[in-house]
XYZ file of C-alpha atoms in Angstrom:
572
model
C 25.682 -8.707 -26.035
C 22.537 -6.751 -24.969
C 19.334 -8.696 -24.404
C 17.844 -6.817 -27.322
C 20.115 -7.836 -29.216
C 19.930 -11.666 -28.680
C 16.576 -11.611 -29.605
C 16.898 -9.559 -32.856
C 19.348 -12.161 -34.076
C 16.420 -14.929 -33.268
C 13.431 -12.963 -35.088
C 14.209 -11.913 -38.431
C 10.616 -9.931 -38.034
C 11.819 -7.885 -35.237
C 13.880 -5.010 -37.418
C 10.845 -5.342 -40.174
C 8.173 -4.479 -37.183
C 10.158 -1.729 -35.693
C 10.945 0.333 -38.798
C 7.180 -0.112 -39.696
C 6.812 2.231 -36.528
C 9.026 4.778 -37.453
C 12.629 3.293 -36.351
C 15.421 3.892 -38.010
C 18.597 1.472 -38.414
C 20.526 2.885 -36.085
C 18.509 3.241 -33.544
C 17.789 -0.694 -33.677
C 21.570 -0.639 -32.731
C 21.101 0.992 -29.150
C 20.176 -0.458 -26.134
C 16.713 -0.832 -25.706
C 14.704 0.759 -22.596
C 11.141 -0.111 -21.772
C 9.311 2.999 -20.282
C 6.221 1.204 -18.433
C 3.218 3.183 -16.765
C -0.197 3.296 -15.570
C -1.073 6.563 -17.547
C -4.630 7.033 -18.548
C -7.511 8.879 -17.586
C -8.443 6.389 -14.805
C -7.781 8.890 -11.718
C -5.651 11.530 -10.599
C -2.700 9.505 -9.513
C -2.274 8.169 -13.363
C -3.609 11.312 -15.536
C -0.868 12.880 -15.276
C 2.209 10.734 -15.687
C 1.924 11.102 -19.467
C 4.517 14.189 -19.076
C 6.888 12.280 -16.911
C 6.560 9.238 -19.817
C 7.638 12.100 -21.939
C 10.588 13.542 -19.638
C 11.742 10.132 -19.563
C 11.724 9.361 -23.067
C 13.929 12.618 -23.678
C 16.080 11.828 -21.318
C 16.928 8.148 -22.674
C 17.422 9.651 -25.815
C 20.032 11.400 -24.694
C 21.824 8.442 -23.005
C 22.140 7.047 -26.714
C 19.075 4.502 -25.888
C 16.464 3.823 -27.539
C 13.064 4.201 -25.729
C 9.474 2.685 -26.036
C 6.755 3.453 -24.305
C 4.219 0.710 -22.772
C 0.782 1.538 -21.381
C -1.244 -0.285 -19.047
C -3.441 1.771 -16.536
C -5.035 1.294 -12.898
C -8.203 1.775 -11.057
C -8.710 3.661 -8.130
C -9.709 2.211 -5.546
C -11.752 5.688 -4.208
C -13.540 5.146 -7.737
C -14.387 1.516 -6.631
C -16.036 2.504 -2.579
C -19.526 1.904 -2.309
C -19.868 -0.607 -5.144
C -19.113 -4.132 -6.511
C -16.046 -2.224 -8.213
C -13.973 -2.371 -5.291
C -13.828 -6.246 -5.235
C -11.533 -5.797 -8.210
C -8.941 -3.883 -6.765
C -6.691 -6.453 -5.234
C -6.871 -8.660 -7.943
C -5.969 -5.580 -10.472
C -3.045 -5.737 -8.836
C -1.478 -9.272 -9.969
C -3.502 -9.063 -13.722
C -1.578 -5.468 -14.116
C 1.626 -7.113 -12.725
C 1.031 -9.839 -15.673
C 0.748 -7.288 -18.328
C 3.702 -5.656 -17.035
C 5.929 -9.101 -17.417
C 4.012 -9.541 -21.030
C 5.350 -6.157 -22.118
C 8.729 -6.922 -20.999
C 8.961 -10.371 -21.778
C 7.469 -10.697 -25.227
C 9.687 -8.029 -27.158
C 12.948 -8.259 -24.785
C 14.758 -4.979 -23.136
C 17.710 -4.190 -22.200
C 16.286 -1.946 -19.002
C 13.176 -0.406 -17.909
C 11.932 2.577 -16.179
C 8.854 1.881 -14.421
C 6.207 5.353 -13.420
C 3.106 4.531 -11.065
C 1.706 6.397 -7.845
C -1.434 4.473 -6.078
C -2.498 1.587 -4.918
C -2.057 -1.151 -7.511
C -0.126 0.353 -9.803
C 2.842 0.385 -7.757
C 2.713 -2.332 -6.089
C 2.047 -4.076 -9.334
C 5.325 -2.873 -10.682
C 7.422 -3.688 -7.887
C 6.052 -7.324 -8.718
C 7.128 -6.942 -12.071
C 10.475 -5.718 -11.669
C 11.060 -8.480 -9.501
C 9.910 -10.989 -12.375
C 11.627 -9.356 -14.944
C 14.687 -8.973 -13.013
C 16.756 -6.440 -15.290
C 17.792 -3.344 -14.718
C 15.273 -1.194 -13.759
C 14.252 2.281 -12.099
C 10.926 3.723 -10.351
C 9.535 6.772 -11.119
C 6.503 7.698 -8.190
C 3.978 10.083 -9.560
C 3.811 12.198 -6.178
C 1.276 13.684 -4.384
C -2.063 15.741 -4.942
C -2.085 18.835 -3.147
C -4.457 19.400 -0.215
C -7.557 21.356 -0.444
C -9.145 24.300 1.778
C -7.939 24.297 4.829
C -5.624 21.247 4.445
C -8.727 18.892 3.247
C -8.182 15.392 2.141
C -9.817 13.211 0.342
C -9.231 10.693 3.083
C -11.870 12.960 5.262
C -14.714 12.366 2.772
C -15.998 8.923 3.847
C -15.832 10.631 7.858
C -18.142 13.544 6.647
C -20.572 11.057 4.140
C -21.200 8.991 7.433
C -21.720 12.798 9.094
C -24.383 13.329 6.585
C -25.851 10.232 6.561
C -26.481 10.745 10.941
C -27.849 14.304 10.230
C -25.026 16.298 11.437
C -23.431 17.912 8.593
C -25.891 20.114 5.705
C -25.920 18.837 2.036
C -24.333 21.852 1.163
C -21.568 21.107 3.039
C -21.197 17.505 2.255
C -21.246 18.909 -1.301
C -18.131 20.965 -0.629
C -16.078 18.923 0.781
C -16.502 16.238 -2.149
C -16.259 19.135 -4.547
C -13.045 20.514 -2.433
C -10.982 17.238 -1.321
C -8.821 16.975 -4.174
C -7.821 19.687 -6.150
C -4.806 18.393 -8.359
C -3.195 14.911 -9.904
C -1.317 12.589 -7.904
C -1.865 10.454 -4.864
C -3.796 11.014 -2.290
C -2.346 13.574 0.494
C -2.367 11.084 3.068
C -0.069 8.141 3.813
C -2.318 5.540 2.702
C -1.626 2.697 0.672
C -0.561 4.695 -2.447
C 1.772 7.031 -0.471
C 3.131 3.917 1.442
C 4.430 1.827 -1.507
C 5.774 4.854 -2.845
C 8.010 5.280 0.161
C 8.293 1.687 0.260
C 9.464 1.546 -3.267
C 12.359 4.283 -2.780
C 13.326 2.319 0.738
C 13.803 -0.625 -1.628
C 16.675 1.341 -3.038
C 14.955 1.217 -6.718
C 14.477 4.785 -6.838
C 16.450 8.114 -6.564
C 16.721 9.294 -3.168
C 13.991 11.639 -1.990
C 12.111 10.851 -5.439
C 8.538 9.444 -3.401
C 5.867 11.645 -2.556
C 6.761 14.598 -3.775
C 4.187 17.154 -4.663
C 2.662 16.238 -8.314
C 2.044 20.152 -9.097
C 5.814 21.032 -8.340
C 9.124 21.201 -11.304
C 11.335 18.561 -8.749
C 9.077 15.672 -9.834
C 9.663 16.332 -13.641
C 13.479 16.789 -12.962
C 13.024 13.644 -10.464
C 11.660 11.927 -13.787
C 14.374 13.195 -16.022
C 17.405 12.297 -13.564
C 15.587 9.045 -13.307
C 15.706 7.562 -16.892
C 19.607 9.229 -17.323
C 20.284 7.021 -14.626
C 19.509 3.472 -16.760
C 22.347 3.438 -18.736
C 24.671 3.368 -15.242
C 22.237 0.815 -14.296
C 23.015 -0.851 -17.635
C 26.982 -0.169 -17.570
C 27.350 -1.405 -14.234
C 25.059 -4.605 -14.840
C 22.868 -3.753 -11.801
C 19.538 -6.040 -12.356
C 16.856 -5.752 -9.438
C 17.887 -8.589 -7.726
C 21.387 -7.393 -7.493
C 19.545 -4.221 -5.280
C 16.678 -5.593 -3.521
C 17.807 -8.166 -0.840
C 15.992 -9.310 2.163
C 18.200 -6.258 3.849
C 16.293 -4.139 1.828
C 12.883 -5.811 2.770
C 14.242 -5.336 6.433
C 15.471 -2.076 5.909
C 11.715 -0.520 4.157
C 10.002 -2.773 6.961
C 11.821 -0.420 9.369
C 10.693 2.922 7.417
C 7.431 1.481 7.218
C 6.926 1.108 11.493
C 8.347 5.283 11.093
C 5.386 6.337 8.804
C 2.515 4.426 10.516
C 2.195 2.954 7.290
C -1.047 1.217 5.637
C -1.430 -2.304 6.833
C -2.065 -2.901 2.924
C 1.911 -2.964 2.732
C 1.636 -6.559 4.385
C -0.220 -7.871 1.374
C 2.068 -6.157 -1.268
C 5.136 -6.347 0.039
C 4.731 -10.302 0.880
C 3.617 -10.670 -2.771
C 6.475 -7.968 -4.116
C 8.924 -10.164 -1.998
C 7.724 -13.444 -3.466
C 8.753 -12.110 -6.873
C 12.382 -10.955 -5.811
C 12.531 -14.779 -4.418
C 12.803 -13.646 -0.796
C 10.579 -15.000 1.932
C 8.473 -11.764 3.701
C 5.603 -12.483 5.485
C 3.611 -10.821 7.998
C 5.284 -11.988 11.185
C 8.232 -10.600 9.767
C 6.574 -7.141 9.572
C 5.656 -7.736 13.519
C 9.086 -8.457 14.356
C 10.515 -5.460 12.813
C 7.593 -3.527 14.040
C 8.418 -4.332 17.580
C 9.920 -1.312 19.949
C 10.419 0.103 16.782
C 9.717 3.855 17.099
C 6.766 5.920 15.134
C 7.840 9.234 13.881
C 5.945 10.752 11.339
C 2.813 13.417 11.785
C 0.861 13.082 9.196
C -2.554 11.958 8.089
C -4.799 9.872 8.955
C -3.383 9.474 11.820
C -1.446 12.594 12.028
C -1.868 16.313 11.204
C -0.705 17.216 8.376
C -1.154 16.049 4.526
C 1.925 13.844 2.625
C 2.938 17.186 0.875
C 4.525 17.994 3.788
C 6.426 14.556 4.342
C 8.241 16.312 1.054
C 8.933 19.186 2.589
C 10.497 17.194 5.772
C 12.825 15.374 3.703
C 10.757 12.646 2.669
C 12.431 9.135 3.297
C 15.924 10.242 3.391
C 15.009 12.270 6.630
C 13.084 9.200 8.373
C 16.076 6.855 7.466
C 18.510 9.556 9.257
C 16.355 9.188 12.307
C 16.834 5.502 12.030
C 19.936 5.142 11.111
C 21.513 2.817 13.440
C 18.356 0.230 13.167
C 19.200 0.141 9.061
C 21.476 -1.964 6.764
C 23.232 0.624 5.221
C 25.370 -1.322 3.130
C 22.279 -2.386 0.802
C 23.134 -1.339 -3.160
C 20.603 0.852 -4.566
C 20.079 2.403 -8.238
C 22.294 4.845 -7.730
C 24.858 2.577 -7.807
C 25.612 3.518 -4.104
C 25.015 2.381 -1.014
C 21.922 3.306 1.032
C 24.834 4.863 3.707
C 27.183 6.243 1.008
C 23.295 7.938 -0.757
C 22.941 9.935 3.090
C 25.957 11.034 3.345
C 25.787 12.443 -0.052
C 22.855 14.141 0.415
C 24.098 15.688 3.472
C 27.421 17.085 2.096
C 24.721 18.205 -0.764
C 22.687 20.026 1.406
C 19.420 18.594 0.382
C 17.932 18.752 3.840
C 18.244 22.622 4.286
C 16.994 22.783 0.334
C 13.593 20.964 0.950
C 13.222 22.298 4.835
C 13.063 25.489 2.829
C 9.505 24.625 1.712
C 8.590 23.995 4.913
C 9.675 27.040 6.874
C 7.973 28.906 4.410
C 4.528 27.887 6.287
C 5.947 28.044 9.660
C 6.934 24.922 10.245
C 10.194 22.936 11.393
C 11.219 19.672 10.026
C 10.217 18.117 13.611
C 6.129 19.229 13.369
C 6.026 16.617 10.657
C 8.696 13.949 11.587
C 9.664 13.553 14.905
C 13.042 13.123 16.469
C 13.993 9.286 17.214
C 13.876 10.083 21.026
C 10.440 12.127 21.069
C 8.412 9.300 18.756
C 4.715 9.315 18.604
C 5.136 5.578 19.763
C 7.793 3.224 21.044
C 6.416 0.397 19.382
C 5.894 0.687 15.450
C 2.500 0.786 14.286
C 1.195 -2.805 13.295
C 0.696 -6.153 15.437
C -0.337 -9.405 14.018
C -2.648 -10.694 16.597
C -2.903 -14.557 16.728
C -6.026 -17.045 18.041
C -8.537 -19.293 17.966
C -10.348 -16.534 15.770
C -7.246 -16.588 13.518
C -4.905 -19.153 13.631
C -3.166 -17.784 10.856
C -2.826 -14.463 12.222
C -4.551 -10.905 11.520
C -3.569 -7.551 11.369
C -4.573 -4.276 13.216
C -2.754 -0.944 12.961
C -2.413 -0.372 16.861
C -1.321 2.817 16.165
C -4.264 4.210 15.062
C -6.753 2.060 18.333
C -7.748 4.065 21.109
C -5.923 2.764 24.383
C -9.505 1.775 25.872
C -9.768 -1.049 23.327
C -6.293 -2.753 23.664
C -7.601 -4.917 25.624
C -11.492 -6.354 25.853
C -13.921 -8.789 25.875
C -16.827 -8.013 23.223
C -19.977 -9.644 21.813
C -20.080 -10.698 18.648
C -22.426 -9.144 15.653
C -21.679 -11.150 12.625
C -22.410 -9.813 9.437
C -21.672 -11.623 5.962
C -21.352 -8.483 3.729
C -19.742 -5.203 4.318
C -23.108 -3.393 2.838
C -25.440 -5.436 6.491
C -22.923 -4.336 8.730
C -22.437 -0.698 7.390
C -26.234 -0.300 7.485
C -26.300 -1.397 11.169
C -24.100 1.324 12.293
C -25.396 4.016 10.571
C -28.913 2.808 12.161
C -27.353 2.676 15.354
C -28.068 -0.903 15.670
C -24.697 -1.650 17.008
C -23.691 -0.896 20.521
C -20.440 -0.572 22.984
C -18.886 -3.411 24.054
C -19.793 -5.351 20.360
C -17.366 -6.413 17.817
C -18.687 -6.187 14.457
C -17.640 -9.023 11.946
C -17.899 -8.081 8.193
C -16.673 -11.694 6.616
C -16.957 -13.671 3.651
C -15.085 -10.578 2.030
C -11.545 -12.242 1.787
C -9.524 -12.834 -1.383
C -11.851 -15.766 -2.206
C -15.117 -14.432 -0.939
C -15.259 -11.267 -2.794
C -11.372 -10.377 -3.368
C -10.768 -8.513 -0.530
C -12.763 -5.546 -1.214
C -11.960 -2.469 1.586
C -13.980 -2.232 4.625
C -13.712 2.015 4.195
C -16.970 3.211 4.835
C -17.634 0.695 7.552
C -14.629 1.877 9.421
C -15.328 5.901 8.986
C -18.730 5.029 10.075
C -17.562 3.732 12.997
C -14.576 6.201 13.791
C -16.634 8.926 13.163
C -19.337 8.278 16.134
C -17.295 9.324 19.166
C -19.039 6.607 21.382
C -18.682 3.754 18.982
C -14.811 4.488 17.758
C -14.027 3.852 21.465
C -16.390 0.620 22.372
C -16.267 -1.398 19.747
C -14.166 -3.315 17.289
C -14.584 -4.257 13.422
C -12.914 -7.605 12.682
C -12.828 -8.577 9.007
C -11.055 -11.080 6.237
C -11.263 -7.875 4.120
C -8.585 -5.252 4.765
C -9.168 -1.560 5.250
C -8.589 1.259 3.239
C -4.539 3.058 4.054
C -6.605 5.901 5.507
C -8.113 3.746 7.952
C -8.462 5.162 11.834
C -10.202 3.858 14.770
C -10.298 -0.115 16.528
C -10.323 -2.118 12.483
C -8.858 -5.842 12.777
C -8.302 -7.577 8.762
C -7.218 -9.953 6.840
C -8.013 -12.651 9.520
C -6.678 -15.517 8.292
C -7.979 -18.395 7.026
C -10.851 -16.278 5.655
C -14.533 -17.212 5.975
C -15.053 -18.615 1.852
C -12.520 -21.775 3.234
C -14.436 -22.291 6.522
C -11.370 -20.201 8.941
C -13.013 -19.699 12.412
C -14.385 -16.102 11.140
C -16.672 -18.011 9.603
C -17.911 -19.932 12.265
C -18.673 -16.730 14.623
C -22.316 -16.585 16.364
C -24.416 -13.929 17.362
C -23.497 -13.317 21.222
C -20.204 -14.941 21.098
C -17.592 -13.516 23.565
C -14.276 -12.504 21.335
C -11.125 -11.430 23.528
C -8.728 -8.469 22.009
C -5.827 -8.527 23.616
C -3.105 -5.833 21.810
C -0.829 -6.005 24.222
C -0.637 -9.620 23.956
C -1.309 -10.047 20.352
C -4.277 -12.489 20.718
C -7.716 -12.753 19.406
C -10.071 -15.204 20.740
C -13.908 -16.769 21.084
C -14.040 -17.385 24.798
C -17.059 -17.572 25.274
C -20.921 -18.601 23.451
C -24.017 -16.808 23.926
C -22.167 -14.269 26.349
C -21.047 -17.209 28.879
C -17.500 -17.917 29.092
C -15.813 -20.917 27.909
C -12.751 -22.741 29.163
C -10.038 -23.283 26.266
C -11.017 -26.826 25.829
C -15.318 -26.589 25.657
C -14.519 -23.858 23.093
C -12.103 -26.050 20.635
C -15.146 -28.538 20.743
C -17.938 -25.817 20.192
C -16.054 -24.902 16.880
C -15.113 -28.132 16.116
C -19.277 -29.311 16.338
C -19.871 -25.914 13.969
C -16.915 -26.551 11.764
C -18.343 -29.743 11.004
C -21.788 -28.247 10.334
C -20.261 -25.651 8.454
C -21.018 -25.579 4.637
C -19.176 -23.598 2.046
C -20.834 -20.255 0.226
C -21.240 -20.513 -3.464
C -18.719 -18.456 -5.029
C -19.202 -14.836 -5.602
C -18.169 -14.782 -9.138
C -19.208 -17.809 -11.791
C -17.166 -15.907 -14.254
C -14.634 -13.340 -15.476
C -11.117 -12.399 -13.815
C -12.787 -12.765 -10.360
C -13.755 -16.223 -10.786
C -9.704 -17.232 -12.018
C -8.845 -14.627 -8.951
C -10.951 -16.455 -6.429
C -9.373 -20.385 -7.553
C -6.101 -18.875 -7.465
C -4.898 -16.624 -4.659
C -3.781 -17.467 -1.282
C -4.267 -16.555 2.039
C -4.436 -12.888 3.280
C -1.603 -13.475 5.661
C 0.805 -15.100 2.923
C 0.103 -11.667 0.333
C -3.294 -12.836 -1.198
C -1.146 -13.470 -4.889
C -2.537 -15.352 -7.356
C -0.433 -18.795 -7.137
């Protein structure tokens, strides 16, 4: 017996509330499919998903289902920059997840198609479907196309910290806010949002070739439509999430992940999105997996080119052909296939030479965007959690995207306890090479983990600083972060973790290659190992905790709840 059907014969109420909405008898009959987005006119990645809500309700009709459509929108976090707004945006993520398993759970379904694109929205899904554990199917809203001369929005907070030194006109600051994005979707970088998009189809819980695909363009409408058809084999077959998404699938996207360069965001959501599925994914695992693995794609912010053109490439199915041998192919997916039996389809298809098409079309080959396996932008994935005194519990920094001068050195500390101190110091050109700039107090309990974006442009964007110095932070960066940016140090500063206990003129040692971050020395003098562990322990003990942030609203029950940055930064 369906689920929907278990509970109809427990709630007498349930046919009487239905009909009241339109529903005829036999339609009460049929399985029952949830179709769950983040549509509403909160930013470009959601505005538009109301039409592929719509595709997908047609098509479930015409499986013989039943559909019903559930709303519950995201922020942005580009909205959010500059403002208190942003210290929302983590936490958006587990209250939308909530709502999600409220939806789900309170009525009953039988399966559920899930549509999202950014930041939150799919990562709070992913959550959800792990929860909820029935059969269920993602739907990514694609990308935004890029502007003028390939602009993207990811540029922006380089040319605002332009205009705030003097070198770029008004005018032309205007234009490229005015310019940056000129359609719905995601942004056309691989940032967060494009990142758990690809890390949501590597997860074998959507079509293949389904994530970041243009948002103006017919094959995400028919990538919709093919999408929902496919819940009733997911319902025939009895495939629940759990029954697809295995730790080989965690190990598998992991691997895609070190191809794409991407956001070091993904080690938040996909610890919390692994929690969910019961499976235990934490950052050292993404460091492991990271290791001599080899980074492919040539795209923004790193790269040159927008996420359009990942697309274009072949999208995921073309980066998991690259890696083929370092990936379990034998992991189900919704196709009801396995990830190996899904490649070799699409070959024998010829959906390579179909979507190369696209790209040929501006002059391009499929190896300007992602590289073959033995010409790699890197030999060594794109993350390292670095490990230390400073961070005992580890912290991340997207080596990737560090110049090679600051893998390894010794810097003076400038602490800082708010993002808005520290930003003002660089644009006043307060700071100077060889310091590391701490922005703290800014973790999941400090302030919930706002972004450090316009700090880290600031700095990136001043050719002597982006080379000199470091940022090191219990906040995490925006997915279009470039430049020498160390987060989510762990513990953070609000629970007295050594980033708290930092001093003007301390020495801190970044060692990339070695994965360590240290305070060696005080006042610019070096320390042995053994004077520092008592110079912390003396401040430690001197230490006293900030008043909390927030004395009320979701941010207060955010703040008591979540953990650690390292362990996902869930609410527990």
């Amino acid at each position: 017996m369906l689920e929907s059907q278990k509970v109809r014969s427990l709630s007498p109420e349930m046919d009487s509330l239905r009909m009241g909405m339109g529903w005829t008898r036999e339609e009460l009959e049929k399985p029952q499919i949830l179709i769950e987005s983040t549509f509403g006119d909160s930013h470009p990645g959601s505005a538009h998903l109301f039409q592929l809500v719509e595709l997908a309700r047609k098509a479930v009709y015409e499986t013989g289902a039943k559909p019903a459509r559930y709303f519950a929108t995201d922020i942005c976090d580009g909205m959010a920059q500059g403002h208190d707004g942003i210290n929302y945006s983590l936490a958006s993520r587990d209250y939308l997840s909530g709502m999600i398993e409220i939806h789900a759970k309170a009525t009953t379904f039988d399966a559920g198609i899930f549509i999202a694109s950014c930041d939150k929205g799919m990562p709070a899904h992913l959550m959800a479907i792990g929860r909820i554990n029935m059969p269920s199917i993602v739907v990514a809203g694609g990308v935004m196309d890029a502007g003028p001369d390939l602009l993207t929005l990811e540029q922006i907070g380089t040319y605002s910290a332009r205009y705030e030194r003097g070198e770029i006109t008004k005018e032309e600051m205007e234009y490229y806010r005015h310019n940056a994005c000129p359609s719905c979707g995601a942004c056309s970088f691989i940032g967060t949002a494009t990142t758990m998009q690809i890390m949501a189809e590597a997860l074998g819980l959507m079509l293949p070739g389904t994530s970041v695909l243009p948002a103006t363009g017919k094959e995400l409408e028919e990538a919709a439509y093919q999408s929902a058809l496919q819940t009733k084999v997911l319902l025939e077959r009895g495939l629940r999430a759990r029954d697809i998404v295995t730790r080989k699938s965690f190990e598998n996207a992991i691997m895609v992940h070190a191809a794409i360069s991407g956001s070091t965001n993904a080690l938040i959501h996909m610890s919390a999105i692994a929690r969910e599925f019961q499976i235990d994914i934490t950052a050292d695992t993404f460091d492991k997996i990271h290791q001599n693995a080899h980074y492919l794609l040539d795209l923004r912010p790193a790269g040159r080119w927008p996420a359009q053109y990942f697309s274009y490439a072949g999208g995921v199915p073309a980066i998991m052909e690259e890696i083929k041998p370092h990936l379990h192919l034998d992991v189900m997916t919704v196709t009801g296939e396995t990830l190996g039996e899904n490649l070799e389809r699409l070959k024998r298809e010829g959906y390579y030479e179909k979507r190369q098409e696209q790209l040929h079309a501006l002059g391009l080959r499929k190896t300007d965007v992602i590289r073959d396996y033995d010409r790699p932008l890197s030999k060594n994935g794109a993350i390292s959690i670095l490990k230390g005194n400073l961070a005992p519990e580890g912290a991340v920094v997207k080596h990737s995207a560090v110049p090679k001068e600051m893998f390894e050195a010794v810097l003076t500390a400038r602490p800082f306890d708010c993002e808005e101190e520290a930003l003002s110091a660089v644009l006043k050109r307060e700071i100077h090479p060889g310091e590391a700039v701490f922005i703290r107090y800014e973790g999941p309990k400090g302030s919930g983990m706002p972004e450090m974006f316009y700090t880290t442009e600031a700095i990136s964007s001043d050719p002597e600083l982006a080379k000199t110095i470091a940022l090191i932070t219990d906040g995490r960066f925006s997915g279009a972060t470039r430049g020498p940016a160390i987060g989510h140090v762990s513990p953070e500063a609000a629970v007295g973790g050594p980033i708290a206990l930092v001093e003007e003129g301390d020495l801190i040692q970044l060692d990339i290659h070695n994965k360590t971050l240290d305070i060696i020395g005080v006042k610019n003098q070096r320390k042995t190992r053994e004077e520092m562990e008592h110079i912390l322990a003396r401040r430690k003990a001197d230490w006293k905790p900030k008043e909390p942030k927030y004395q009320e609203g979701v941010l207060k029950i955010f703040a008591k709840t979540c953990v650690s940055p390292m362990e996902g930064g869930y609410m527990d």
